[in-house]
Tab-separated table of C-alpha atoms in Angstrom:
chain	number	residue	atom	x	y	z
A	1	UNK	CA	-42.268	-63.632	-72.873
A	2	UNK	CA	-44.687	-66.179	-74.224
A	3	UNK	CA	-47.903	-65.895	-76.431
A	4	UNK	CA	-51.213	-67.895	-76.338
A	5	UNK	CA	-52.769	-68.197	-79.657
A	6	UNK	CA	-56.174	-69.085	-80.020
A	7	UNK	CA	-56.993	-71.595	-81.879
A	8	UNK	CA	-58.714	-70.541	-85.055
A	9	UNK	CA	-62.088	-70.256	-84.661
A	10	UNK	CA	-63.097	-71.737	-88.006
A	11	UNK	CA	-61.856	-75.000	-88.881
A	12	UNK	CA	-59.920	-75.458	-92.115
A	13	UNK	CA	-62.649	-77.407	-93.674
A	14	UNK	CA	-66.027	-76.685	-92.383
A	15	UNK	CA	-68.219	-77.686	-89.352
A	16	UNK	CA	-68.982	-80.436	-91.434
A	17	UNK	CA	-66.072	-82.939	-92.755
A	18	UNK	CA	-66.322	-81.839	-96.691
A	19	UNK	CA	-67.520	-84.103	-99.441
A	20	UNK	CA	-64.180	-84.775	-101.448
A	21	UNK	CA	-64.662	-84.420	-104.832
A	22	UNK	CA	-62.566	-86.474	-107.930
A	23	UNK	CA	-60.132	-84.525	-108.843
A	24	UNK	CA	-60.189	-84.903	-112.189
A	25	UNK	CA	-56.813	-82.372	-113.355
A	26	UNK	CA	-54.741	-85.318	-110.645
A	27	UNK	CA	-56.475	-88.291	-112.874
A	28	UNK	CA	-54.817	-86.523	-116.045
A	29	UNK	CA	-51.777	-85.854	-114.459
A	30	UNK	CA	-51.498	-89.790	-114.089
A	31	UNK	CA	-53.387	-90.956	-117.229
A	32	UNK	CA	-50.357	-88.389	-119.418
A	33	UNK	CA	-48.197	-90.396	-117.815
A	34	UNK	CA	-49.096	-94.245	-117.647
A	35	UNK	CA	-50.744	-93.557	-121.705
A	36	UNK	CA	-47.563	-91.947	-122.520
A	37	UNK	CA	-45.143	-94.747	-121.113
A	38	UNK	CA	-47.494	-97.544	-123.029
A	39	UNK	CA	-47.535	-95.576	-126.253
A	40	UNK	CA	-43.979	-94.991	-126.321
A	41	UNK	CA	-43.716	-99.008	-126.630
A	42	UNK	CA	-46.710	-99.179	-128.899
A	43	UNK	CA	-45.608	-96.077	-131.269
A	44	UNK	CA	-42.054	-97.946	-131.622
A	45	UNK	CA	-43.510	-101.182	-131.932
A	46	UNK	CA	-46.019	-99.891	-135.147
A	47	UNK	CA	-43.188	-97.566	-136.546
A	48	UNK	CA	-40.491	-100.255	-136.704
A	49	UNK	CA	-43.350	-103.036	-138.277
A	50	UNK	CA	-44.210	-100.497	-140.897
A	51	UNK	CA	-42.004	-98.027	-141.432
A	52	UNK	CA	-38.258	-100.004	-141.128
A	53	UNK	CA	-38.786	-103.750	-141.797
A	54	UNK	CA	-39.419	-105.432	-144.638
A	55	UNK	CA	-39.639	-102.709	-147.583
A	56	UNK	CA	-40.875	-100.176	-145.069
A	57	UNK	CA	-43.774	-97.641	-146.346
A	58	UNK	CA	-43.126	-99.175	-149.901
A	59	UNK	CA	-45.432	-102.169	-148.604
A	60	UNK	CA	-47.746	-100.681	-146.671
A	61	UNK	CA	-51.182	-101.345	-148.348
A	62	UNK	CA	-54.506	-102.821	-148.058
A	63	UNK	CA	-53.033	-106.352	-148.301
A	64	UNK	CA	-50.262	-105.564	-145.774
A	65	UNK	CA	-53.158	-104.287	-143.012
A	66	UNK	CA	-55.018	-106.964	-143.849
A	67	UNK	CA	-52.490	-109.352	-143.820
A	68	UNK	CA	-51.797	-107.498	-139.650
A	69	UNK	CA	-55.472	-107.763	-138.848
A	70	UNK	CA	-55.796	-111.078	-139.674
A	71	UNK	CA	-54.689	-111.690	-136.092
A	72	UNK	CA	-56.320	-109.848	-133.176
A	73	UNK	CA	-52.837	-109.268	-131.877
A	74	UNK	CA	-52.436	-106.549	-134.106
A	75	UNK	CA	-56.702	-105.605	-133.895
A	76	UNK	CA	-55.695	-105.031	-130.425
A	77	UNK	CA	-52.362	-103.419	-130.577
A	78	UNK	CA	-53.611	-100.633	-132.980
A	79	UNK	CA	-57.364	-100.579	-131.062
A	80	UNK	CA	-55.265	-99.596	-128.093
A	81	UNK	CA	-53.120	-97.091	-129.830
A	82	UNK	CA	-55.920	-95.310	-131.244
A	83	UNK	CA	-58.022	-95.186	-128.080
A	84	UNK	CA	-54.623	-94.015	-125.903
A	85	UNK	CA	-53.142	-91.801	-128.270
A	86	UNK	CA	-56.170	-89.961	-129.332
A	87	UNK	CA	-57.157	-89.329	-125.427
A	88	UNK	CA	-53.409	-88.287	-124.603
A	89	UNK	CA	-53.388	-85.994	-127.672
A	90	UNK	CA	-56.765	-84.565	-126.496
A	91	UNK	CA	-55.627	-83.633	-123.050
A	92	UNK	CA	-52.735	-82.079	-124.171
A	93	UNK	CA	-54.115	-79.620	-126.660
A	94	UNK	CA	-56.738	-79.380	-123.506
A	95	UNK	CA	-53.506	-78.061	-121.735
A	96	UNK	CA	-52.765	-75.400	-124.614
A	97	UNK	CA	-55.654	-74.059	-125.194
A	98	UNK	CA	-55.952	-73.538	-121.489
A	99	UNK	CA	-52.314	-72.120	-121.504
A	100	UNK	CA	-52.969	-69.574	-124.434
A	101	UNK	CA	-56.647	-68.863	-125.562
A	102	UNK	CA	-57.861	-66.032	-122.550
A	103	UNK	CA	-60.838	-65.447	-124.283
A	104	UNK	CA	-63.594	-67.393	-122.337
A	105	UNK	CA	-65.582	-67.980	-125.390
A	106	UNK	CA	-62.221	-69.073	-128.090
A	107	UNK	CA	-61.282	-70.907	-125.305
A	108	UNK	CA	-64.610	-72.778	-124.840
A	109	UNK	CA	-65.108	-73.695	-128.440
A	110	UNK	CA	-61.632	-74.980	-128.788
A	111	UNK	CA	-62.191	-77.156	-126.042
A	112	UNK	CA	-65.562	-79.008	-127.477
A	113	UNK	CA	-63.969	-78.746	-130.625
A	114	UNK	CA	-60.907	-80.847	-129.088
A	115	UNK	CA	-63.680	-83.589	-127.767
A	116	UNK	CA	-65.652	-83.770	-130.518
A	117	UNK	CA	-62.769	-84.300	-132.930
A	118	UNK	CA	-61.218	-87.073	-130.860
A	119	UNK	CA	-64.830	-88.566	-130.189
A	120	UNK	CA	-65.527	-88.756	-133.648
A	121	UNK	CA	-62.429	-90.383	-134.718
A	122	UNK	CA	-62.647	-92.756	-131.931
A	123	UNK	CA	-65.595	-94.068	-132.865
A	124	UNK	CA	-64.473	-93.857	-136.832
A	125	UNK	CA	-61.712	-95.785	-135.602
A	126	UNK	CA	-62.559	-98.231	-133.321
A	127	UNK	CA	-65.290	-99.172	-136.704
A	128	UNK	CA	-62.794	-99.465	-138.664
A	129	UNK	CA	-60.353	-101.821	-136.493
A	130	UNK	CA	-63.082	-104.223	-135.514
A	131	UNK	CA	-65.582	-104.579	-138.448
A	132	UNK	CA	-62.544	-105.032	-141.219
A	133	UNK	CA	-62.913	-107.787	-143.275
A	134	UNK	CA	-59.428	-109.356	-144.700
A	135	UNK	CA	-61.324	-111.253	-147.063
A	136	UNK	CA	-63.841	-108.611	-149.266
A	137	UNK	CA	-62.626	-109.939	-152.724
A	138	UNK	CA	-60.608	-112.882	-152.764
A	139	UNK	CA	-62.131	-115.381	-150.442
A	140	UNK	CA	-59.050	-117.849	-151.402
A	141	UNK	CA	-56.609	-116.297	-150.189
A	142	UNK	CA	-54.439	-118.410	-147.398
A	143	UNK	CA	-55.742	-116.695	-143.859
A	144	UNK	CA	-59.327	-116.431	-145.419
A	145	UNK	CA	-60.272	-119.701	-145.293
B	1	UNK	CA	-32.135	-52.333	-102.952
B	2	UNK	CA	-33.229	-52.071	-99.114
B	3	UNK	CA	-35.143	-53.495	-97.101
B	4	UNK	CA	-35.922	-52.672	-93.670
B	5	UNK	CA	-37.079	-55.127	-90.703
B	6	UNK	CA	-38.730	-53.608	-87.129
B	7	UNK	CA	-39.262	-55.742	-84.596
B	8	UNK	CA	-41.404	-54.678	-82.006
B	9	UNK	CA	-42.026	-56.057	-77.922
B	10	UNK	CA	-45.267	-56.274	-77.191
B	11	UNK	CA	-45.929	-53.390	-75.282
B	12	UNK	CA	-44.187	-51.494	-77.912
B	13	UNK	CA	-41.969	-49.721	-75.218
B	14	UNK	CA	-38.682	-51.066	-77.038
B	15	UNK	CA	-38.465	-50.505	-80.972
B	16	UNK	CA	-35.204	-51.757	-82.832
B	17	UNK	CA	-34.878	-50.807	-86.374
B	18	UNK	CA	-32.370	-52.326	-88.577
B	19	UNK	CA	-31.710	-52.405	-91.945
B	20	UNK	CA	-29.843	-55.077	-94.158
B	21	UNK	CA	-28.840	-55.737	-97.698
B	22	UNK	CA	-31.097	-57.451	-100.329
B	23	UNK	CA	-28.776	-60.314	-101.695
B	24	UNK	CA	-28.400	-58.852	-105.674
B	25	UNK	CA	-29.113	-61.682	-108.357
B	26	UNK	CA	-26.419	-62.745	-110.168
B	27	UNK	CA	-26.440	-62.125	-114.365
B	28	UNK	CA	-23.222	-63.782	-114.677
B	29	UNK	CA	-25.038	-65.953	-117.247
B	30	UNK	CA	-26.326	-64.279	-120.295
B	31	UNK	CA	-30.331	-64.858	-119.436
B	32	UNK	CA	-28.692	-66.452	-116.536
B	33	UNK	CA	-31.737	-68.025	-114.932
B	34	UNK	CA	-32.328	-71.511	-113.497
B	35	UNK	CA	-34.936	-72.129	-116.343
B	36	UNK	CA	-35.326	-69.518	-119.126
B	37	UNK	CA	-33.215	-69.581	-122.077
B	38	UNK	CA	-31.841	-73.527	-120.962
B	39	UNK	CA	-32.642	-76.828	-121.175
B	40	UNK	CA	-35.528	-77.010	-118.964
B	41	UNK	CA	-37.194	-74.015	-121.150
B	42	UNK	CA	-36.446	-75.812	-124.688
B	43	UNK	CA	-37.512	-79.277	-123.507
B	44	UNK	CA	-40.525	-77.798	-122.876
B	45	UNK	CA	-40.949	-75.490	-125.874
B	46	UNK	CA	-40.407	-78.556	-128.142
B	47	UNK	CA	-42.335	-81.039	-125.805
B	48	UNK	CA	-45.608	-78.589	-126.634
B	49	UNK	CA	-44.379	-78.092	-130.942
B	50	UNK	CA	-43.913	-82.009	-131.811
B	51	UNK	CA	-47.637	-82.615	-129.735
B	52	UNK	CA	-49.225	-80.256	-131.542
B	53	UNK	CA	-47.855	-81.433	-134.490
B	54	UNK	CA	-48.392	-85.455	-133.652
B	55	UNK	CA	-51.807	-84.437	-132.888
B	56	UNK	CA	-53.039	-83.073	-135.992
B	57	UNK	CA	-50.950	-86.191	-138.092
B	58	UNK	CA	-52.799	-88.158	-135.706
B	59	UNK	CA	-56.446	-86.708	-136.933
B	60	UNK	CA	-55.727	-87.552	-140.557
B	61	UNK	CA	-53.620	-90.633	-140.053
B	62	UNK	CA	-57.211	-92.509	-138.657
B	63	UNK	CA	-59.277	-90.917	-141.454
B	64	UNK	CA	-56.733	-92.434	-143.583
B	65	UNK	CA	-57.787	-95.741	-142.029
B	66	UNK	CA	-60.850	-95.338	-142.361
B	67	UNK	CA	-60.542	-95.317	-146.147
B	68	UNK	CA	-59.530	-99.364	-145.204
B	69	UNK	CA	-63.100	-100.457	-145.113
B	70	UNK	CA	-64.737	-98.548	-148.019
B	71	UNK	CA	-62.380	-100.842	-150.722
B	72	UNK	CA	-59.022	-102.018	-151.611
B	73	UNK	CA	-58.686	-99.758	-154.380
B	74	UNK	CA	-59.615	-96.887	-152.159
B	75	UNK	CA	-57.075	-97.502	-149.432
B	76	UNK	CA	-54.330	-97.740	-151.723
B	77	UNK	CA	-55.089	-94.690	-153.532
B	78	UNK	CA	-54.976	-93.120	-150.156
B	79	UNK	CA	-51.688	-95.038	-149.045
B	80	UNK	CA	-49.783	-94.211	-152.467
B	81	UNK	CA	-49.363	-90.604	-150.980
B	82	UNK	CA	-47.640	-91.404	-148.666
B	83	UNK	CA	-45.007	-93.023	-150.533
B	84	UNK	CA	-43.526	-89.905	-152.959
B	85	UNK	CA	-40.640	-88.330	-151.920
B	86	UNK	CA	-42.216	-85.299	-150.117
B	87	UNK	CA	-44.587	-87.260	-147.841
B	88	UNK	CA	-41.279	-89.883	-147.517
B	89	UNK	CA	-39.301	-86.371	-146.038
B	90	UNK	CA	-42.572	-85.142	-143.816
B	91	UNK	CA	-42.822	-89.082	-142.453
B	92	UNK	CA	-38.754	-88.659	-141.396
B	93	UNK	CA	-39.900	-85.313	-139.524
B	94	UNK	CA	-42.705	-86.942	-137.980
B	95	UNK	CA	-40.785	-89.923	-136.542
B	96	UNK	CA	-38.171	-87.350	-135.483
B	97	UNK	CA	-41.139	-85.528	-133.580
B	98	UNK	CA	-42.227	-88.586	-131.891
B	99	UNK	CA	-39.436	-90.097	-130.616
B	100	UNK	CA	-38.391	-86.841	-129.145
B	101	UNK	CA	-41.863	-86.152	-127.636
B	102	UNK	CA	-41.089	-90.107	-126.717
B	103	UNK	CA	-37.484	-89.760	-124.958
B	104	UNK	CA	-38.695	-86.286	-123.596
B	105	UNK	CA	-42.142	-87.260	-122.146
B	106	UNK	CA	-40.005	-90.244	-120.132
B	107	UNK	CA	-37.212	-87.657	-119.022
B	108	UNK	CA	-40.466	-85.768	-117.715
B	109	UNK	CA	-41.582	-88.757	-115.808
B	110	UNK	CA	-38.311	-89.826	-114.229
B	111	UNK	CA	-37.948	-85.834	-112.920
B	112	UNK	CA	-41.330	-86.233	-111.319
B	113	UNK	CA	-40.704	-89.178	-109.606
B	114	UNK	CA	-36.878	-89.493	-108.945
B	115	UNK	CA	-35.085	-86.808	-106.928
B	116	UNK	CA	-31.808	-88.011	-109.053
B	117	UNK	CA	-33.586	-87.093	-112.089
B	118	UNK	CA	-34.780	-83.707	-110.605
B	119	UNK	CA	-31.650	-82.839	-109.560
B	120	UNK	CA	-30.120	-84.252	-113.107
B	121	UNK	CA	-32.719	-83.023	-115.264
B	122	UNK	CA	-30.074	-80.900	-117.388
B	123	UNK	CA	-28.029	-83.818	-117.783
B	124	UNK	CA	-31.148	-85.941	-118.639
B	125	UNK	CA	-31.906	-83.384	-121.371
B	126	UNK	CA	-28.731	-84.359	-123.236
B	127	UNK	CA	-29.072	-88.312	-122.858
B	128	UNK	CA	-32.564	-87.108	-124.763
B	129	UNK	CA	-30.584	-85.658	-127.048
B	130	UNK	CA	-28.320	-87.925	-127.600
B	131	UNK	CA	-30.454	-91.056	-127.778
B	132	UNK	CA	-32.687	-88.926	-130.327
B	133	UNK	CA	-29.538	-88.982	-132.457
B	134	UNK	CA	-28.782	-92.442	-132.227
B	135	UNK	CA	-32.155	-93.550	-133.029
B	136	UNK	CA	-32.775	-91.133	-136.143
B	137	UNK	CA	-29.001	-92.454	-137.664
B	138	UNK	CA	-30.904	-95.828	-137.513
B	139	UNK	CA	-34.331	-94.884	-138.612
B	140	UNK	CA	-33.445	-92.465	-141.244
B	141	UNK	CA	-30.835	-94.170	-143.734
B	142	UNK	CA	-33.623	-97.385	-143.683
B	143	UNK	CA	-36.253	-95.000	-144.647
B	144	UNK	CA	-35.108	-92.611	-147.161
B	145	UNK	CA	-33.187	-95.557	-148.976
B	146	UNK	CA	-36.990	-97.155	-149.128
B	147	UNK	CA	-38.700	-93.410	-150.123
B	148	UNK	CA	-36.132	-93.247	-152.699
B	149	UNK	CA	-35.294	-96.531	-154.352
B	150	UNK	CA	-37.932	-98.992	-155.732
B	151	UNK	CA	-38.758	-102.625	-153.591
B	152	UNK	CA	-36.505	-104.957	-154.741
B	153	UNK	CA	-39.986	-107.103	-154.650
């Protein structure tokens, strides 16, 4: 015995082919990913210039940043850290918040709370990476001139 | 447990009625399930703990930076905290938090995009491990001889 079945009769998607939108929770999927494979190199990179070479966290002060920032490779490296990191960290406290705080309200404040933290530090940040000035006090010192 | 399946013709002159066994799970494990209680559970648990706590480091670690461009003195006020002892022990814990989150967050991306790693993501749990291990026998002699002995210079 054999069946006929009709064919539905409305399609999947509307009359009308629908307007795909971004999908924005995809874009995160992929920006956790590439961010967290580049910070993985940049985190190592910054821990093992600061915290294992050279006297470690013993000689980390203003004259050791400034002696970093006097090239943009290191402007750059830590610009890009800051921007990545902070955005990666963001999204996944975005996640948790989402996973564990039902209440529509706790949930909502969290969130803008989230955003507004890591807006506010990027821009504190990114200030603070480009306008630094290596040579405040002693214009005579070697990369000053 | 039972469960019964009917099939019916069309005309619903012929009705067969049969019933068959629901397969039982197996507890031979103790929590014995595929992801609760094992790796895949506890990568995950402390995936989420060292973020959280990365994050917040994160938040004061820039406002620390900040202090950079207010004045020399200022910054190294700031940065002097960070080398007593206690700081010198929470800085160990926070490297061992990142390079876990590190190691784990790439296990995560080879078992989305590598059937060998999906199928191996126990045994990529371990390497994590392991590597983790390695890498904090390096880091942490270096460091705690530094948070604990004065520069030679």
């Amino acid at each position: 015995m054999s069946a006929t079945i009709d064919a539905p009769r409305t399609p999947a998607s509307g009359s009308a082919p629908r307007k795909r939108r971004t999908n924005w929770e995809k874009w995160g999927w992929i920006y956790m990913r590439v961010s967290g494979v580049l910070l993985v190199i940049l985190i190592f990179g910054h821990l093992f210039v600061n915290l294992v070479e050279g006297d470690g966290i013993k000689a980390v002060d203003w004259a050791f940043v400034a002696g970093k920032w006097a090239s943009p490779f290191w402007r750059i490296w830590d610009g890009l850290m800051l921007w990545l990191a902070l955005i990666h960290g963001g999204n996944g406290m975005r996640t948790l918040v989402n996973d564990y705080a039902h209440n529509v309200t706790v949930n909502k404040l969290l969130k803008w709370g989230i955003l507004l933290a890591v807006a506010i530090l990027i821009v504190l940040g990114t200030y603070t990476v480009t306008a630094f000035d290596p040579c405040p006090t002693d214009p005579t010192l070697s990369f000053c001139k | 447990m039972h469960c019964s399946i009917r099939s019916h013709n069309q005309g619903g002159l012929f009705v067969s009625s049969q019933t068959i066994e629901a397969p039982k799970p197996k507890l031979s494990r103790r929590g014995g399930t595929l992801y609760r209680g094992r790796e895949g559970m506890w990568s995950w648990v402390l995936h989420r703990i060292t973020g959280v706590a990365i994050f917040f480091f994160l938040l004061v670690h820039i406002l620390d930076s900040v202090v950079l461009n207010i004045s020399p003195d200022a910054y190294n006020a700031v940065i002097g905290t960070y080398k007593n002892p206690l700081l010198g022990l929470g800085e160990s814990a926070l490297v061992a938090a990142i390079v876990f989150h590190a190691l784990n967050g790439l296990r995560i991306i080879a078992v989305d995009i590598w059937t060998w790693a999906t199928r191996n993501q126990r045994l990529l749990f371990w390497i994590v491990v392991v590597l983790w291990v390695v890498l904090m026998a390096g880091f942490l002699p270096v460091h705690l001889h530094n948070v604990f002995t004065e520069p030679k210079h």
